[in-house]
PDB file of C-alpha atoms in Angstrom:
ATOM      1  CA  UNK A   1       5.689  -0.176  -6.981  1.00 52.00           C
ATOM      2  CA  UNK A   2       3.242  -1.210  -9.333  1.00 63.00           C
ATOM      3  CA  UNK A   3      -0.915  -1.045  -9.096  1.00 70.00           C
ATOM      4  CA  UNK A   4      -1.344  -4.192  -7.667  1.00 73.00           C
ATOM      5  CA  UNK A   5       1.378  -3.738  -4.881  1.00 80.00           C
ATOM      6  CA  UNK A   6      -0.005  -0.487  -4.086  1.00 83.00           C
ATOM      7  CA  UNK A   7      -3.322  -1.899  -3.672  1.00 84.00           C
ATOM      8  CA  UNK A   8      -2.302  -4.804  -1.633  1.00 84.00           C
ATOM      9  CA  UNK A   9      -0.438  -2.843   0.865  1.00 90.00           C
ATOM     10  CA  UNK A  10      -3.148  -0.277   1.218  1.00 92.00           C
ATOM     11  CA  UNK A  11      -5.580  -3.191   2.043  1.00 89.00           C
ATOM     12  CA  UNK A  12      -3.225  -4.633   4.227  1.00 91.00           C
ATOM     13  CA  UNK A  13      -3.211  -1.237   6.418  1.00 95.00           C
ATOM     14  CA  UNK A  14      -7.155  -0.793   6.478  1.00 94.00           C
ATOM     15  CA  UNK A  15      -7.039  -4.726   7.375  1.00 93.00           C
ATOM     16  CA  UNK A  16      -5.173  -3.519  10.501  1.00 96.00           C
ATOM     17  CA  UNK A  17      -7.793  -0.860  11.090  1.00 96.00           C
ATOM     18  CA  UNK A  18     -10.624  -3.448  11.063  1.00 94.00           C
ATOM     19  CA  UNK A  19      -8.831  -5.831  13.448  1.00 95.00           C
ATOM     20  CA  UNK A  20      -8.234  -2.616  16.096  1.00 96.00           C
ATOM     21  CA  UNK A  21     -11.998  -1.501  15.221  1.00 95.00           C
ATOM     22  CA  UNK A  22     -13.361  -5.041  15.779  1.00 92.00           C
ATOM     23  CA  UNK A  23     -11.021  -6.614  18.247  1.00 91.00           C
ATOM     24  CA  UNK A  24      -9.840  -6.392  21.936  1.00 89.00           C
ATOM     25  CA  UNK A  25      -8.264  -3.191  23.668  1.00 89.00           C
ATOM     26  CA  UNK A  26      -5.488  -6.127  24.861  1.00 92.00           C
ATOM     27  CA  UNK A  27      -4.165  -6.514  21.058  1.00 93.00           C
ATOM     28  CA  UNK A  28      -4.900  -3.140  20.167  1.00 95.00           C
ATOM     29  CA  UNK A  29      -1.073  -1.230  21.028  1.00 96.00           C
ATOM     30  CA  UNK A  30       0.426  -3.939  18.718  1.00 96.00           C
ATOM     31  CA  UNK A  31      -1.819  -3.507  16.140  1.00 96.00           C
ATOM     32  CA  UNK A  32      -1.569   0.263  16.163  1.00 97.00           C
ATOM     33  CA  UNK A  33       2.050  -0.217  15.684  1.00 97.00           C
ATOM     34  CA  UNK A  34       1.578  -2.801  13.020  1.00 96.00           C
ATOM     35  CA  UNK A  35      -0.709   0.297  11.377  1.00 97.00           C
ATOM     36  CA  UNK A  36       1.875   2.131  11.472  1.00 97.00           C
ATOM     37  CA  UNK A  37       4.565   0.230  10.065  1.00 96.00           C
ATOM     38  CA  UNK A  38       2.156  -0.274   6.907  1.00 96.00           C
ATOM     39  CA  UNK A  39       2.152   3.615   6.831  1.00 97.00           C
ATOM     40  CA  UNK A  40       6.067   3.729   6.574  1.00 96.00           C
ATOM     41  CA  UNK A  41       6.355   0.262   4.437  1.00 93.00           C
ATOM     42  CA  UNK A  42       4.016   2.132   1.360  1.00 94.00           C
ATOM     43  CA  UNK A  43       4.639   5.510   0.158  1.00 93.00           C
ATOM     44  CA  UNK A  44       1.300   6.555  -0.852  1.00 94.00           C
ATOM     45  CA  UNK A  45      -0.064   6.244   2.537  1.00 97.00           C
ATOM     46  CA  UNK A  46       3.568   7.856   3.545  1.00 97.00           C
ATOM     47  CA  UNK A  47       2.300  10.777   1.328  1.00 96.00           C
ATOM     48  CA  UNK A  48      -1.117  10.975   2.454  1.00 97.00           C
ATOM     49  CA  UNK A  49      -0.057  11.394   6.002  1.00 97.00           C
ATOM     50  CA  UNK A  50       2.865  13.144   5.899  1.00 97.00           C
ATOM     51  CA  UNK A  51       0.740  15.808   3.867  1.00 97.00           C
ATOM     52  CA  UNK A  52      -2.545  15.915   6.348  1.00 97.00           C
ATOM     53  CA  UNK A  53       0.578  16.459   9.165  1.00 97.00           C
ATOM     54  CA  UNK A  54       2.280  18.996   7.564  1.00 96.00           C
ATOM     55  CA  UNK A  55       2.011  22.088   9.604  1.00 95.00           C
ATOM     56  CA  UNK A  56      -0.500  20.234  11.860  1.00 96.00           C
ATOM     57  CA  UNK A  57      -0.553  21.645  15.499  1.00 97.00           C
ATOM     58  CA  UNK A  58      -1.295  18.631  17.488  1.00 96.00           C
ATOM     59  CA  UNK A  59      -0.474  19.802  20.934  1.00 95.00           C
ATOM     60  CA  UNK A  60      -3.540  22.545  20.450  1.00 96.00           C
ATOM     61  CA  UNK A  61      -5.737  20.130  18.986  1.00 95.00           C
ATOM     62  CA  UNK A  62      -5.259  17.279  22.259  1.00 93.00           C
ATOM     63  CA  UNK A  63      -6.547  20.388  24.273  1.00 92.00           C
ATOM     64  CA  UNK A  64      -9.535  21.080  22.184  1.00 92.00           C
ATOM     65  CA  UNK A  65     -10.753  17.840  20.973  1.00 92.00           C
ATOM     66  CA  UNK A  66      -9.416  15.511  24.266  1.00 90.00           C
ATOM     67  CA  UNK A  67     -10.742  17.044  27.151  1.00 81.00           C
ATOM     68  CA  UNK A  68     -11.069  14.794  30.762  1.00 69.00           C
ATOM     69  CA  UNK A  69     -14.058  13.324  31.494  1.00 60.00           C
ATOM     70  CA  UNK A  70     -16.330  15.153  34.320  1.00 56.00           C
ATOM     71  CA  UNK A  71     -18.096  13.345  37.299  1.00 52.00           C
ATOM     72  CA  UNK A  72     -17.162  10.027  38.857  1.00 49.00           C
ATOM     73  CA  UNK A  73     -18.010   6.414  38.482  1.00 47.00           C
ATOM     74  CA  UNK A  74     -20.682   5.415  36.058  1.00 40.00           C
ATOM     75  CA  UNK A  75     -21.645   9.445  35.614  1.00 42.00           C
ATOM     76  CA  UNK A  76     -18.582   9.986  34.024  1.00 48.00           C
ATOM     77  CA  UNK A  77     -18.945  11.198  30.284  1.00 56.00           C
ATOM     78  CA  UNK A  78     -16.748  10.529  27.421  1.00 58.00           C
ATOM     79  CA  UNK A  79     -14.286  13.420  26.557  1.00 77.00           C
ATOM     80  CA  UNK A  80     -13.008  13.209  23.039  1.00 86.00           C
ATOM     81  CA  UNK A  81     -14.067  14.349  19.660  1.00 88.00           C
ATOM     82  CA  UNK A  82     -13.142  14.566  16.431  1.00 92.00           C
ATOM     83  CA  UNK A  83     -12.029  17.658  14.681  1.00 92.00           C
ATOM     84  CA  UNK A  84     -15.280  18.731  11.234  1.00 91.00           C
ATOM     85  CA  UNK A  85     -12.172  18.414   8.869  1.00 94.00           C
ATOM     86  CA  UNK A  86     -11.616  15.230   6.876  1.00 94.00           C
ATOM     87  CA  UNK A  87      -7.614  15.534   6.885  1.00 96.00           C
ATOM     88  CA  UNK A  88      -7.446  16.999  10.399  1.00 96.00           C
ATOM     89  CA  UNK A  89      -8.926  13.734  11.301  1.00 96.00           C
ATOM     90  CA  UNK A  90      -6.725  11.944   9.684  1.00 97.00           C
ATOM     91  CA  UNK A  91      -3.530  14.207  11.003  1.00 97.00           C
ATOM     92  CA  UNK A  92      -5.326  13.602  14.788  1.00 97.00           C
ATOM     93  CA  UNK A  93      -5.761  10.111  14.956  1.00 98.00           C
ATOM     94  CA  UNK A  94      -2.412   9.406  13.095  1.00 98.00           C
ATOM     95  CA  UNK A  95      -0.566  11.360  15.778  1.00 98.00           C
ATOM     96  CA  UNK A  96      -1.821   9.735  18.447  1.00 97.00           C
ATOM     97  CA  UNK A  97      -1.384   6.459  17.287  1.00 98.00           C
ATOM     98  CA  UNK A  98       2.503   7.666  17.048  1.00 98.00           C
ATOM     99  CA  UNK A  99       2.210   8.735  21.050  1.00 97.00           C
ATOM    100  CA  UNK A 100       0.553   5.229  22.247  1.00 97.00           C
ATOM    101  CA  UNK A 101       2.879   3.741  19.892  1.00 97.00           C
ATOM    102  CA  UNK A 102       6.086   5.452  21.545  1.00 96.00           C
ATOM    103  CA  UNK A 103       4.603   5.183  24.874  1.00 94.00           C
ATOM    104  CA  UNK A 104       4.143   9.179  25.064  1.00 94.00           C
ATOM    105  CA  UNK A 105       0.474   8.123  25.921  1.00 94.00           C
ATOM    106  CA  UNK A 106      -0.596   4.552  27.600  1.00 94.00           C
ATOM    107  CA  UNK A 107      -3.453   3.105  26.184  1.00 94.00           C
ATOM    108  CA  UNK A 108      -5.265   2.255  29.128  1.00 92.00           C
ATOM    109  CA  UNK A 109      -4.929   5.446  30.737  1.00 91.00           C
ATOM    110  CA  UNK A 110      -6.325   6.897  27.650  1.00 92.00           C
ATOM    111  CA  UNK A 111      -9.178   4.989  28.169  1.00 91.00           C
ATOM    112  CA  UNK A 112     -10.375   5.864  31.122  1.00 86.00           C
ATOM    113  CA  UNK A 113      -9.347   9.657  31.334  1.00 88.00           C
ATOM    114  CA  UNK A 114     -11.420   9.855  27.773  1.00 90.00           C
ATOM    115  CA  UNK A 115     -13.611   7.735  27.292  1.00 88.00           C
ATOM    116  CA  UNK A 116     -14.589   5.823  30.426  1.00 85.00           C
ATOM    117  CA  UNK A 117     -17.535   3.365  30.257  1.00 81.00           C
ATOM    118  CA  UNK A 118     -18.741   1.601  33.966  1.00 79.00           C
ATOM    119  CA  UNK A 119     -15.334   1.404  35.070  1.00 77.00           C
ATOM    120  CA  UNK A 120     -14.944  -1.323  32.021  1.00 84.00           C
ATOM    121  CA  UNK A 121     -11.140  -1.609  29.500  1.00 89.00           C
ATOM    122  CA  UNK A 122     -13.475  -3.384  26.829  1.00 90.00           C
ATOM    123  CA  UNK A 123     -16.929  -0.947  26.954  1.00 89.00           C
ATOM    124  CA  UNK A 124     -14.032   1.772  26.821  1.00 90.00           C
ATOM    125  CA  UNK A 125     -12.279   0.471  24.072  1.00 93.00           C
ATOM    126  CA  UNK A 126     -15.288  -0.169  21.718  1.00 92.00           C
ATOM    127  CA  UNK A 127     -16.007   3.989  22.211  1.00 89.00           C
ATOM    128  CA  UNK A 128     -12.161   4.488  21.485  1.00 93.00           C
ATOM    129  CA  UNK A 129     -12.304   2.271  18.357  1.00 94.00           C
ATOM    130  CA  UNK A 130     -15.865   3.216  17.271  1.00 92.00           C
ATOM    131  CA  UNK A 131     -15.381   7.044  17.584  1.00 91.00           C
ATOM    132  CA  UNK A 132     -11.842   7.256  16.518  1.00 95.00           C
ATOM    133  CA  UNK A 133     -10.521   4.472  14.815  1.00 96.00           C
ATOM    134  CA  UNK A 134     -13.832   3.978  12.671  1.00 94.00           C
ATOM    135  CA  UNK A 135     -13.855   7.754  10.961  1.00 95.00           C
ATOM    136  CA  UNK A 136     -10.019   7.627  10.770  1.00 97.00           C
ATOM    137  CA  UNK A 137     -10.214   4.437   8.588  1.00 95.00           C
ATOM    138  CA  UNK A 138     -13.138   5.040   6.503  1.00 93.00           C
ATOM    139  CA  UNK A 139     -11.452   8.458   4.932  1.00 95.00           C
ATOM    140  CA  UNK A 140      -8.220   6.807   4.852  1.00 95.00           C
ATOM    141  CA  UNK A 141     -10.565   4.035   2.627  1.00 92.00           C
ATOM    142  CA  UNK A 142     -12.245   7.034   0.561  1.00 91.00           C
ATOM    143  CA  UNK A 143      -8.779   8.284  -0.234  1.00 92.00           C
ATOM    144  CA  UNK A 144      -8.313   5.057  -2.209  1.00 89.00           C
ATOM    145  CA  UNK A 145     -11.320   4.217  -4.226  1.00 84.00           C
ATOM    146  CA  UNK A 146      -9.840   1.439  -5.993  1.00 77.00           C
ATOM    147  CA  UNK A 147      -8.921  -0.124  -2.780  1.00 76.00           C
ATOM    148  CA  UNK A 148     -12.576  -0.598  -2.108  1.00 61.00           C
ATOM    149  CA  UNK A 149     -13.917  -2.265  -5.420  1.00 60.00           C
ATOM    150  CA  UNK A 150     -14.045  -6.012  -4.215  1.00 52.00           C
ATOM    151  CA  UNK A 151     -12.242  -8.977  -6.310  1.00 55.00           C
ATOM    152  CA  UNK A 152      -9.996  -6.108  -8.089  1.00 59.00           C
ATOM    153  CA  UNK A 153      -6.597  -7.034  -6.621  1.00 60.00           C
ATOM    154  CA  UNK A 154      -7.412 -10.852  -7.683  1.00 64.00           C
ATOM    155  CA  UNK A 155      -8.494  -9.115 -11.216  1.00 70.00           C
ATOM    156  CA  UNK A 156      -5.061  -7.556 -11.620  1.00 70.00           C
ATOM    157  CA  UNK A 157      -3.220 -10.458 -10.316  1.00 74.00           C
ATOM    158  CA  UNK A 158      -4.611 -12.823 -12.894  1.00 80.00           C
ATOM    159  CA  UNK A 159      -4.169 -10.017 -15.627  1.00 84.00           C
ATOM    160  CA  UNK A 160      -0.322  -9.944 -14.269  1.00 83.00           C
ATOM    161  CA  UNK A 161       0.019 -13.771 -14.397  1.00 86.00           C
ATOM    162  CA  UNK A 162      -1.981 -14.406 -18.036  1.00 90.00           C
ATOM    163  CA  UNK A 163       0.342 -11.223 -19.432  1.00 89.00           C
ATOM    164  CA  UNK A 164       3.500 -13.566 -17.872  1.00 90.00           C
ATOM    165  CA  UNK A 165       2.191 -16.161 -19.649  1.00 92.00           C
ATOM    166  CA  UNK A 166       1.997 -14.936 -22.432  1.00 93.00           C
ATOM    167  CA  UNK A 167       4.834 -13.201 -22.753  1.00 93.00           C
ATOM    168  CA  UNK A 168       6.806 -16.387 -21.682  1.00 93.00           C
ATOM    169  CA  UNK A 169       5.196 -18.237 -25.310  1.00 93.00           C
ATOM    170  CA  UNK A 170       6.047 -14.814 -27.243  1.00 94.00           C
ATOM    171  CA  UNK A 171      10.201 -15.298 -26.638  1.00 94.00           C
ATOM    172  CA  UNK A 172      10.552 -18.590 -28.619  1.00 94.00           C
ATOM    173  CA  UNK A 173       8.611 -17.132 -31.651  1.00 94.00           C
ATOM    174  CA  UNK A 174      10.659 -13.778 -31.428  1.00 95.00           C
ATOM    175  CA  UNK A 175      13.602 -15.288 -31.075  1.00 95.00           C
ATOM    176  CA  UNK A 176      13.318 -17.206 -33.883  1.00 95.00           C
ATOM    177  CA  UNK A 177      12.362 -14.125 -35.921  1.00 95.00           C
ATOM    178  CA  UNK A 178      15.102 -12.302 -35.001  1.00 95.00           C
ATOM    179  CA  UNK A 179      17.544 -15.127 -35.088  1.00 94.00           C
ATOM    180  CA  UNK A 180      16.844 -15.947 -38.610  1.00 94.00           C
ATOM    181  CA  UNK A 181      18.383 -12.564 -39.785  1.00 94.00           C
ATOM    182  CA  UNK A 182      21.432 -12.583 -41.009  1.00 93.00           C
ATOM    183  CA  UNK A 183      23.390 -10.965 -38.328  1.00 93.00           C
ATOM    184  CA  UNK A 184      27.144 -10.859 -37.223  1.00 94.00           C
ATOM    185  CA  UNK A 185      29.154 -13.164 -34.669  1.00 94.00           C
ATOM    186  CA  UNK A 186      28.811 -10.655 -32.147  1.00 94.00           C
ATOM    187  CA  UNK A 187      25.443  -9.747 -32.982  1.00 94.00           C
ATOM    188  CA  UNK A 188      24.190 -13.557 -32.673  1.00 94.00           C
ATOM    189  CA  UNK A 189      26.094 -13.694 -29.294  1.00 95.00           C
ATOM    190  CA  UNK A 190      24.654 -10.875 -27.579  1.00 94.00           C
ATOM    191  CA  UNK A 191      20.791 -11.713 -29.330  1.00 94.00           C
ATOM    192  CA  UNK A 192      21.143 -15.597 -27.789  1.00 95.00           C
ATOM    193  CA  UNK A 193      22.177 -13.867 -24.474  1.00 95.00           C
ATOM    194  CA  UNK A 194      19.975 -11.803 -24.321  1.00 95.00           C
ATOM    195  CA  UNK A 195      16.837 -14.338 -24.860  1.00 95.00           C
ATOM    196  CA  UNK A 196      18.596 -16.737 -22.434  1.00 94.00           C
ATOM    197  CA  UNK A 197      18.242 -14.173 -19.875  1.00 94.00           C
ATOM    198  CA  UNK A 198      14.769 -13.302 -20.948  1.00 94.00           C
ATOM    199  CA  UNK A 199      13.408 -16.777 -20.777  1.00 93.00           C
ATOM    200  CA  UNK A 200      15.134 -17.422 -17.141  1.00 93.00           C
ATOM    201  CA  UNK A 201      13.386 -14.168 -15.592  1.00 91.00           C
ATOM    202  CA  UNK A 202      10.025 -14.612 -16.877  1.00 92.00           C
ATOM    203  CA  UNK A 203      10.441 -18.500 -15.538  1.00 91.00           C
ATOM    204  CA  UNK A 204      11.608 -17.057 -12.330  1.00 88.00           C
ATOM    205  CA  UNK A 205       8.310 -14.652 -12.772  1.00 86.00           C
ATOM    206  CA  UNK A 206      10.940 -11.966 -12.361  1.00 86.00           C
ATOM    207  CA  UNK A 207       8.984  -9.019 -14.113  1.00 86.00           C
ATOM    208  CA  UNK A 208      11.276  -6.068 -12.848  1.00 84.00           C
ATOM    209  CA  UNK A 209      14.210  -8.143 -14.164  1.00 89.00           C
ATOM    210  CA  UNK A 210      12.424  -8.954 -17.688  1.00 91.00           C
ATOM    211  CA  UNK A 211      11.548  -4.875 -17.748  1.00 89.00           C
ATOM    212  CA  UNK A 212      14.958  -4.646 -17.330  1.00 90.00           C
ATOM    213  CA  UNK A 213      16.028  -7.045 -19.836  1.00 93.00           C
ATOM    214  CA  UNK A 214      13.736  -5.436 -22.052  1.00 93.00           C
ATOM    215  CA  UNK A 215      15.009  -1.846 -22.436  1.00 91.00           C
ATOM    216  CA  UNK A 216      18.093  -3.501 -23.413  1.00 92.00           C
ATOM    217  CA  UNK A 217      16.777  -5.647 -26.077  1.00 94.00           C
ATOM    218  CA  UNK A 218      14.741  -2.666 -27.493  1.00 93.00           C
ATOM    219  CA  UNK A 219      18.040  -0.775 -28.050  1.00 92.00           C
ATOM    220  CA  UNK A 220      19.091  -4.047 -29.762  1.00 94.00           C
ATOM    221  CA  UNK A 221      16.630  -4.593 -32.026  1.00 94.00           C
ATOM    222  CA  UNK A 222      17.388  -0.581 -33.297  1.00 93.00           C
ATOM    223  CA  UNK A 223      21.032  -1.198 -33.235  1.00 93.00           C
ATOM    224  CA  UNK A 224      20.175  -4.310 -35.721  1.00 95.00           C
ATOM    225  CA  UNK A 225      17.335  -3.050 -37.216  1.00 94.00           C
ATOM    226  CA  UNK A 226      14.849  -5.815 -36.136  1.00 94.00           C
ATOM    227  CA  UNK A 227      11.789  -3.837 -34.872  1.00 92.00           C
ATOM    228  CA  UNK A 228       8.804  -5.031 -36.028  1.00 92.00           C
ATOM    229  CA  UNK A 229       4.446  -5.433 -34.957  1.00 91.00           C
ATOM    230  CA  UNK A 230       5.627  -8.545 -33.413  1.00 91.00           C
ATOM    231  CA  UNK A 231       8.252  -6.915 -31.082  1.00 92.00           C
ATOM    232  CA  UNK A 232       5.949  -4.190 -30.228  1.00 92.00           C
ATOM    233  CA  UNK A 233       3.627  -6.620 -29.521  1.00 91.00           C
ATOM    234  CA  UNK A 234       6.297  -7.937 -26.713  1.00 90.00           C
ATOM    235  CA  UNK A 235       6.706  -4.741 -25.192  1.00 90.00           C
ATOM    236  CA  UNK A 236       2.963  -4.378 -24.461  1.00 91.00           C
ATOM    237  CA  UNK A 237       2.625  -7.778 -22.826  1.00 89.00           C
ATOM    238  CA  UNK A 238       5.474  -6.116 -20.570  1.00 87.00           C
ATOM    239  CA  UNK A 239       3.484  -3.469 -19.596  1.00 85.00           C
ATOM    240  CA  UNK A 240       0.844  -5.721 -18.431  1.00 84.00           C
ATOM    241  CA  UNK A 241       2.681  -7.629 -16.368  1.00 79.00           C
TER     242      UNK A 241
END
């Protein structure tokens, strides 16, 4: 996975956060599982988590930091916390989105046994998602600082797509270089082969195919003794793809 990809899926997960922070308690299982499958679908945040987790005791923090409310009615008081750490934060709230997720713990009931507001699903919710959800996704944001920096991903992209570009405009003029050598039957076969595929994968805006491609052609141009600034120059425009 390259930068860009890594960005993009992290933004799609805090994305998810906002929508449970800011939305209804009625969406809010299906978007904890849709968190969740953006945890297991990029392997930084499958890194981050599975490191805050490891060794985690989760059954002794529900007791200390989820504790039922006392009273009745409207004197109830809300009964969860957060633990001081940054990653035990991030290892509570992660584990119990797992338990609502696999029905271990109901939402609602959640709700009202913690964090009961007038009797109310949405005054409960908004305590739920401002006191849990809220920290949860703002460290999970700090842990990726280039996540945050607005317009970046769009940066990169067009960086990507001008380094295509240009690369696509190089292959004619290298080809030609190399081409122009005087080079054996088989040689010339494999070269014109190799360019065909070239120029098909960078039209296709197949960059893991042209990297492919590539590292072939580089032992190429050794075998034939071809290497020059202007393949070099290739190579880099690969890198920026």
């Amino acid at each position: 996975m390259d930068m860009t990809d890594k960005i993009e899926r992290i933004r799609r997960f805090l994305s998810v956060c906002d929508e449970l922070i800011e939305g209804s308690y009625m969406n809010a299982e299906g978007k904890i599982s849709e968190a969740l499958k953006h945890i297991a679908g990029c392997r930084e945040l499958t890194n981050l988590f599975a490191a805050v987790t490891d060794g985690y005791d989760y059954p002794a923090a529900k007791r200390a930091y989820l504790r039922p409310r006392t009273g009745s009615g409207t004197a109830g008081r809300v009964g969860a916390f957060l633990p001081s750490e940054r990653q035990d934060v991030l290892a509570f709230v992660f584990c119990l989105f797992v338990e609502i997720d696999a029905g271990t713990v109901h939402l609602n009931d959640l709700l009202l046994r913690y964090f009961y507001v007038d009797g109310s699903y949405t005054a409960s919710y908004s305590v739920f998602a401002g006191r849990m959800i809220k920290p949860f996704r703002d460290i999970v944001r700090e842990c990726f600082p280039e996540v945050g920096k607005r317009g970046q991903i769009a940066a990169m992209q067009k960086k990507r797509e001008e380094a295509l570009s240009a690369f696509a405009q190089s292959l004619p003029v290298e080809r030609n270089r190399v081409m122009s050598r005087a080079l054996r039957e088989e040689e010339k076969t494999a070269g014109e082969e190799i360019f065909s595929e070239l120029a098909a994968a960078a039209a296709r805006r197949d960059v893991a195919e042209v990297r492919a491609l590539l590292a072939g052609y580089r032992y190429f141009l050794r075998y034939i003794g071809a290497e020059s600034d202007e393949s070099s120059a290739l190579f880099a425009l690969s890198q920026e793809m």
